[in-house]
Structures are given as structure tokens and as C-alpha cells.
Amino acid sequence: MTLFDRLRIERLVWTLDQQLYDLPHHSRVAKRREVRANLLEASRDVGTSAALKRLGGSRRLAAEYLDAELGRRRHSWIAAVYFLGGVPLLLNFFLSEAAGAYERAITAADPHATGTYTWRGVSYLQSAITYTFDQGHASHVGGAWSPLVYVLWIGGAVACGRLWRLLPRA
Amino acid sequence: MTSSHDPQLLKGVLSLLLLRLLAERESYGYEVVQRLHETGFVDVLEGTVYPALARLEREGRLATRLVPSPSGPARKYYRLTPDGHRYLRTATDTWNRHVDGVNAVLRRPLPNDPEGTPT
């Protein structure tokens, strides 16, 4: 077997592994090992191209493995993690932009503003923000997520990852 | 030798075939595929068989063990568990009843068949 053939097999195994991330670690390792061993043997028998073709592609194989392991109760840790990671990035970006806009509005009205201003923040999503201005230079505190955001964040992750499917059946 | 099978029919009966083959002899994944090919199921893909073996293992109908191979990585051998043997007997009976029932219908002559022969 040539190095190129070996690399093609490893590429398939690696791609398959990436698509099996919702399986437990030990199960993924076992599948990786088994598919690699079988592919190496098939490659010696019928050639690497035919062996890879007969496997039907990593995406299809991964889907079959996930069906076999998780059945209809399919959940996705990956989708849940994407949601958990993505929502803070986006929400904090928009809240920060909103806070910046309020600050700019104050300095636009009075470039030498001095004093304390309070903004109630984006309704339902955050606590009040207190701005302290000194000759047009501002700092602010507050603006933390409201409890509702935490509830929606966790609820969204459960919904996105269909994590209720992990609950034991009655 | 059969060269083509209805994929849906085959999917329904694949577990039974795998259990029967493994009841005859402990095998590893690629060997199971080769044995299926030898019995006429030449268009069964490895990508269908390996997940089916994983499903049977998860259901407790197959047990596995790793055996060192002289020509490469260790092979994962599958064999039937007692539950697998029980399931095989039950599923074989069910399959035979199913085939008898289907054949009984298919062998009836068609009323509008000009030749009057069973199809």
C-alpha cells in the first residue's frame, strides 16, 4: 500500500470521526479503529478507491452510525455548544453597541458633559447602565444580562441540541 | 447469484442475515461483508453493514473482542450473545411466517391474466 493510499484512508477516518462528535469518546475511538482496520484490509483486497467507494462516503456512514447508536432519540451536543457559545457573542455585541450609542448621544448633545446618567438598558434583556461623564469622557457600569436572558440561553441550548432526548424514558 | 436487491427489503432483513452468519462463525466486519457477498448479496455495502453491527452490539445481541491481526491493526470480532441467539430464533420464525404468507398471496392466479398462470 502506498503512502498516498494510506493518507486517503486516514482522511476518510478523520472525516468520519469529525461527524461522530455526538457519540461518547470511547465509542468514537472504537469506530475509528474498526473502520480503519476494515478499510486497510479491503484496500489490500480490492484497491483503495474501490474500498472507499464501497464504504459509501463518510457523511452517509456517520449518519448510519449515529442512527445505530442514538436511534430516534437523536440529540446533538454540537448544536447545543454552538448555541451556548454563539448567543453570548452576538448578544454582547449588540448590547455593547446599544450602550455605546447611548453614550455617543450624550456627548453629541453636550461634548463637555459632566455628571451621572442612568439608562434602563434594552428592555427585559439587561439591568440599568450608569454612565459617569467628566468633561465629555465617560465610563459606565451595569448592563448585566437579566435572569430572563439566562433562562432563554439555557432553554435555547436545550431546544437547539434537542437535549430533552437524553432524559430516560418512562 | 443474486446481483440486485431492493434496498428497503434488504435493510429490513439485514440484521437477521448478520445474526445468522455470526451464529455460524465469529467474524470481523470486513469478513462479514465478504461472507454476505459469497451468499449472493453482492451489492451490500460495507457502509451499511458496519453500522448494522454497531446497532446489534448496542442492543446486546452481539458481543465483541479485539484480536491482533498479523497484517494490520487489531480486528474487532463479533459473536452472538445468548440474547442474540434467542432473537435469531424468534426472528427466523417470524421471517418464515412472513415469507409463507407473502408467497401464499403471490401464487394465486390473477383473474385477468390471459394466460391464467400464477405470476
Short mmCIF file of N, CA, C and O in Angstrom, two decimals, chain B residues 4-75:
data_model
loop_
_atom_site.label_atom_id
_atom_site.label_comp_id
_atom_site.label_asym_id
_atom_site.label_seq_id
_atom_site.Cartn_x
_atom_site.Cartn_y
_atom_site.Cartn_z
N SER B 4 -28.91 -8.05 -7.44
CA SER B 4 -29.55 -6.81 -7.03
C SER B 4 -30.68 -7.12 -6.06
O SER B 4 -31.40 -8.09 -6.22
N HIS B 5 -30.81 -6.25 -5.05
CA HIS B 5 -31.86 -6.41 -4.04
C HIS B 5 -32.52 -5.08 -3.78
O HIS B 5 -31.87 -4.04 -3.89
N ASP B 6 -33.79 -5.16 -3.44
CA ASP B 6 -34.48 -3.93 -3.05
C ASP B 6 -33.84 -3.43 -1.75
O ASP B 6 -33.83 -4.14 -0.75
N PRO B 7 -33.30 -2.22 -1.76
CA PRO B 7 -32.59 -1.73 -0.56
C PRO B 7 -33.47 -1.71 0.69
O PRO B 7 -33.00 -1.99 1.79
N GLN B 8 -34.75 -1.38 0.51
CA GLN B 8 -35.64 -1.33 1.68
C GLN B 8 -35.88 -2.72 2.25
O GLN B 8 -35.87 -2.92 3.47
N LEU B 9 -36.11 -3.68 1.34
CA LEU B 9 -36.29 -5.06 1.81
C LEU B 9 -35.03 -5.56 2.50
O LEU B 9 -35.09 -6.20 3.56
N LEU B 10 -33.90 -5.25 1.88
CA LEU B 10 -32.63 -5.71 2.43
C LEU B 10 -32.36 -5.11 3.80
O LEU B 10 -31.89 -5.79 4.72
N LYS B 11 -32.72 -3.84 3.95
CA LYS B 11 -32.48 -3.17 5.23
C LYS B 11 -33.27 -3.86 6.34
O LYS B 11 -32.79 -4.02 7.47
N GLY B 12 -34.49 -4.29 5.99
CA GLY B 12 -35.32 -4.94 6.98
C GLY B 12 -34.80 -6.30 7.41
O GLY B 12 -35.05 -6.73 8.54
N VAL B 13 -34.09 -6.95 6.52
CA VAL B 13 -33.69 -8.32 6.81
C VAL B 13 -32.18 -8.43 7.09
O VAL B 13 -31.70 -9.50 7.45
N LEU B 14 -31.48 -7.31 6.99
CA LEU B 14 -30.02 -7.35 7.15
C LEU B 14 -29.61 -7.85 8.54
O LEU B 14 -28.69 -8.66 8.67
N SER B 15 -30.30 -7.38 9.57
CA SER B 15 -29.94 -7.81 10.93
C SER B 15 -30.05 -9.32 11.07
O SER B 15 -29.20 -9.97 11.69
N LEU B 16 -31.11 -9.86 10.48
CA LEU B 16 -31.32 -11.31 10.56
C LEU B 16 -30.18 -12.05 9.85
O LEU B 16 -29.65 -13.04 10.37
N LEU B 17 -29.81 -11.55 8.68
CA LEU B 17 -28.71 -12.18 7.94
C LEU B 17 -27.40 -12.12 8.73
O LEU B 17 -26.66 -13.10 8.81
N LEU B 18 -27.14 -10.96 9.31
CA LEU B 18 -25.89 -10.80 10.07
C LEU B 18 -25.86 -11.73 11.27
O LEU B 18 -24.84 -12.38 11.55
N LEU B 19 -26.98 -11.80 11.97
CA LEU B 19 -27.02 -12.67 13.16
C LEU B 19 -26.82 -14.13 12.75
O LEU B 19 -26.12 -14.88 13.44
N ARG B 20 -27.43 -14.51 11.64
CA ARG B 20 -27.30 -15.89 11.20
C ARG B 20 -25.84 -16.22 10.83
O ARG B 20 -25.31 -17.27 11.22
N LEU B 21 -25.23 -15.31 10.09
CA LEU B 21 -23.83 -15.55 9.69
C LEU B 21 -22.92 -15.62 10.91
O LEU B 21 -22.02 -16.47 10.99
N LEU B 22 -23.17 -14.73 11.87
CA LEU B 22 -22.30 -14.70 13.05
C LEU B 22 -22.62 -15.85 14.00
O LEU B 22 -21.77 -16.23 14.82
N ALA B 23 -23.82 -16.41 13.90
CA ALA B 23 -24.14 -17.60 14.70
C ALA B 23 -23.35 -18.80 14.17
O ALA B 23 -22.97 -19.70 14.92
N GLU B 24 -23.10 -18.77 12.87
CA GLU B 24 -22.33 -19.86 12.27
C GLU B 24 -20.86 -19.76 12.66
O GLU B 24 -20.20 -20.76 12.92
N ARG B 25 -20.37 -18.53 12.66
CA ARG B 25 -18.93 -18.35 12.94
C ARG B 25 -18.64 -16.92 13.34
O ARG B 25 -19.16 -15.99 12.73
N GLU B 26 -17.83 -16.75 14.36
CA GLU B 26 -17.39 -15.42 14.78
C GLU B 26 -16.60 -14.75 13.64
O GLU B 26 -15.78 -15.41 13.00
N SER B 27 -16.88 -13.48 13.36
CA SER B 27 -16.21 -12.80 12.25
C SER B 27 -15.99 -11.34 12.59
O SER B 27 -16.66 -10.79 13.46
N TYR B 28 -15.09 -10.71 11.82
CA TYR B 28 -14.92 -9.25 11.94
C TYR B 28 -15.64 -8.58 10.78
O TYR B 28 -16.07 -9.24 9.83
N GLY B 29 -15.78 -7.26 10.86
CA GLY B 29 -16.64 -6.53 9.94
C GLY B 29 -16.43 -6.83 8.46
O GLY B 29 -17.36 -7.20 7.75
N TYR B 30 -15.18 -6.69 8.01
CA TYR B 30 -14.93 -6.88 6.58
C TYR B 30 -15.19 -8.32 6.17
O TYR B 30 -15.69 -8.59 5.07
N GLU B 31 -14.88 -9.25 7.06
CA GLU B 31 -15.13 -10.67 6.75
C GLU B 31 -16.63 -10.94 6.63
O GLU B 31 -17.06 -11.71 5.77
N VAL B 32 -17.42 -10.29 7.47
CA VAL B 32 -18.88 -10.45 7.39
C VAL B 32 -19.37 -9.98 6.03
O VAL B 32 -20.21 -10.64 5.39
N VAL B 33 -18.84 -8.86 5.57
CA VAL B 33 -19.25 -8.34 4.26
C VAL B 33 -18.89 -9.35 3.17
O VAL B 33 -19.70 -9.63 2.28
N GLN B 34 -17.68 -9.89 3.25
CA GLN B 34 -17.27 -10.87 2.23
C GLN B 34 -18.17 -12.10 2.26
O GLN B 34 -18.53 -12.65 1.22
N ARG B 35 -18.54 -12.53 3.46
CA ARG B 35 -19.42 -13.70 3.55
C ARG B 35 -20.79 -13.40 2.98
O ARG B 35 -21.43 -14.26 2.37
N LEU B 36 -21.26 -12.16 3.20
CA LEU B 36 -22.55 -11.77 2.59
C LEU B 36 -22.44 -11.82 1.07
O LEU B 36 -23.34 -12.31 0.38
N HIS B 37 -21.33 -11.31 0.54
CA HIS B 37 -21.13 -11.33 -0.91
C HIS B 37 -21.12 -12.76 -1.44
O HIS B 37 -21.70 -13.04 -2.49
N GLU B 38 -20.48 -13.65 -0.68
CA GLU B 38 -20.41 -15.05 -1.12
C GLU B 38 -21.79 -15.70 -1.19
O GLU B 38 -22.03 -16.60 -1.99
N THR B 39 -22.69 -15.24 -0.31
CA THR B 39 -24.03 -15.84 -0.33
C THR B 39 -24.94 -15.18 -1.36
O THR B 39 -26.11 -15.56 -1.48
N GLY B 40 -24.42 -14.21 -2.12
CA GLY B 40 -25.20 -13.63 -3.20
C GLY B 40 -25.57 -12.19 -3.00
O GLY B 40 -26.05 -11.54 -3.94
N PHE B 41 -25.36 -11.65 -1.84
CA PHE B 41 -25.70 -10.24 -1.60
C PHE B 41 -24.51 -9.37 -1.98
O PHE B 41 -23.88 -8.74 -1.14
N VAL B 42 -24.25 -9.34 -3.28
CA VAL B 42 -23.01 -8.71 -3.74
C VAL B 42 -23.07 -7.19 -3.71
O VAL B 42 -22.04 -6.52 -3.79
N ASP B 43 -24.27 -6.63 -3.65
CA ASP B 43 -24.34 -5.17 -3.66
C ASP B 43 -24.55 -4.58 -2.27
O ASP B 43 -24.89 -3.41 -2.14
N VAL B 44 -24.34 -5.38 -1.24
CA VAL B 44 -24.40 -4.84 0.13
C VAL B 44 -23.11 -4.09 0.40
O VAL B 44 -22.02 -4.62 0.20
N LEU B 45 -23.25 -2.84 0.83
CA LEU B 45 -22.06 -2.01 1.06
C LEU B 45 -21.55 -2.15 2.49
O LEU B 45 -22.34 -2.35 3.42
N GLU B 46 -20.25 -2.00 2.61
CA GLU B 46 -19.65 -2.01 3.95
C GLU B 46 -20.26 -0.93 4.83
O GLU B 46 -20.48 -1.12 6.02
N GLY B 47 -20.54 0.22 4.20
CA GLY B 47 -21.11 1.34 4.95
C GLY B 47 -22.48 1.06 5.52
O GLY B 47 -22.97 1.80 6.37
N THR B 48 -23.12 0.00 5.06
CA THR B 48 -24.41 -0.40 5.63
C THR B 48 -24.22 -1.46 6.71
O THR B 48 -24.93 -1.48 7.71
N VAL B 49 -23.24 -2.32 6.48
CA VAL B 49 -23.05 -3.45 7.39
C VAL B 49 -22.43 -3.01 8.72
O VAL B 49 -22.90 -3.43 9.80
N TYR B 50 -21.41 -2.15 8.67
CA TYR B 50 -20.73 -1.80 9.91
C TYR B 50 -21.67 -1.12 10.92
O TYR B 50 -21.68 -1.48 12.10
N PRO B 51 -22.48 -0.13 10.48
CA PRO B 51 -23.44 0.44 11.45
C PRO B 51 -24.47 -0.57 11.93
O PRO B 51 -24.90 -0.51 13.08
N ALA B 52 -24.85 -1.50 11.06
CA ALA B 52 -25.82 -2.52 11.49
C ALA B 52 -25.21 -3.40 12.59
O ALA B 52 -25.90 -3.77 13.55
N LEU B 53 -23.93 -3.70 12.45
CA LEU B 53 -23.25 -4.46 13.51
C LEU B 53 -23.20 -3.65 14.80
O LEU B 53 -23.40 -4.19 15.90
N ALA B 54 -22.93 -2.34 14.65
CA ALA B 54 -22.88 -1.47 15.84
C ALA B 54 -24.24 -1.44 16.54
O ALA B 54 -24.33 -1.45 17.76
N ARG B 55 -25.31 -1.43 15.73
CA ARG B 55 -26.65 -1.39 16.32
C ARG B 55 -26.94 -2.69 17.09
O ARG B 55 -27.45 -2.66 18.21
N LEU B 56 -26.58 -3.80 16.48
CA LEU B 56 -26.81 -5.09 17.15
C LEU B 56 -25.99 -5.20 18.43
O LEU B 56 -26.44 -5.79 19.42
N GLU B 57 -24.79 -4.64 18.39
CA GLU B 57 -23.95 -4.65 19.60
C GLU B 57 -24.60 -3.80 20.70
O GLU B 57 -24.67 -4.20 21.85
N ARG B 58 -25.09 -2.62 20.30
CA ARG B 58 -25.73 -1.74 21.29
C ARG B 58 -26.98 -2.39 21.88
O ARG B 58 -27.30 -2.20 23.06
N GLU B 59 -27.68 -3.17 21.06
CA GLU B 59 -28.90 -3.83 21.54
C GLU B 59 -28.60 -5.06 22.38
O GLU B 59 -29.52 -5.74 22.85
N GLY B 60 -27.31 -5.39 22.51
CA GLY B 60 -26.93 -6.52 23.35
C GLY B 60 -27.04 -7.87 22.67
O GLY B 60 -27.00 -8.91 23.32
N ARG B 61 -27.17 -7.86 21.35
CA ARG B 61 -27.31 -9.12 20.61
C ARG B 61 -25.98 -9.63 20.09
O ARG B 61 -25.87 -10.79 19.69
N LEU B 62 -24.99 -8.76 20.10
CA LEU B 62 -23.64 -9.16 19.71
C LEU B 62 -22.65 -8.74 20.78
O LEU B 62 -22.82 -7.68 21.41
N ALA B 63 -21.64 -9.56 20.98
CA ALA B 63 -20.53 -9.20 21.85
C ALA B 63 -19.29 -9.09 20.96
O ALA B 63 -19.25 -9.67 19.87
N THR B 64 -18.30 -8.34 21.43
CA THR B 64 -17.12 -8.15 20.59
C THR B 64 -15.84 -8.41 21.39
O THR B 64 -15.84 -8.37 22.62
N ARG B 65 -14.79 -8.66 20.64
CA ARG B 65 -13.46 -8.74 21.25
C ARG B 65 -12.44 -8.35 20.20
O ARG B 65 -12.66 -8.57 18.99
N LEU B 66 -11.35 -7.75 20.66
CA LEU B 66 -10.30 -7.35 19.73
C LEU B 66 -9.29 -8.48 19.60
O LEU B 66 -8.85 -9.04 20.61
N VAL B 67 -8.95 -8.82 18.37
CA VAL B 67 -7.99 -9.89 18.12
C VAL B 67 -6.86 -9.31 17.28
O VAL B 67 -7.11 -8.72 16.23
N PRO B 68 -5.61 -9.46 17.75
CA PRO B 68 -4.49 -8.94 16.96
C PRO B 68 -4.46 -9.58 15.57
O PRO B 68 -4.75 -10.76 15.42
N SER B 69 -4.14 -8.75 14.58
CA SER B 69 -4.07 -9.24 13.21
C SER B 69 -2.62 -9.25 12.75
O SER B 69 -1.88 -8.32 13.04
N PRO B 70 -2.22 -10.31 12.02
CA PRO B 70 -0.82 -10.33 11.54
C PRO B 70 -0.58 -9.32 10.43
O PRO B 70 0.56 -8.97 10.16
N SER B 71 -1.66 -8.83 9.80
CA SER B 71 -1.45 -7.98 8.63
C SER B 71 -1.92 -6.55 8.83
O SER B 71 -2.16 -5.83 7.88
N GLY B 72 -2.09 -6.11 10.08
CA GLY B 72 -2.54 -4.74 10.29
C GLY B 72 -3.05 -4.53 11.70
O GLY B 72 -2.69 -5.27 12.61
N PRO B 73 -3.91 -3.53 11.87
CA PRO B 73 -4.45 -3.24 13.21
C PRO B 73 -5.31 -4.39 13.73
O PRO B 73 -5.76 -5.24 12.95
N ALA B 74 -5.52 -4.41 15.04
CA ALA B 74 -6.36 -5.46 15.64
C ALA B 74 -7.77 -5.42 15.05
O ALA B 74 -8.29 -4.35 14.73
N ARG B 75 -8.35 -6.60 14.89
CA ARG B 75 -9.69 -6.69 14.32
C ARG B 75 -10.72 -6.85 15.44
O ARG B 75 -10.46 -7.51 16.44
#
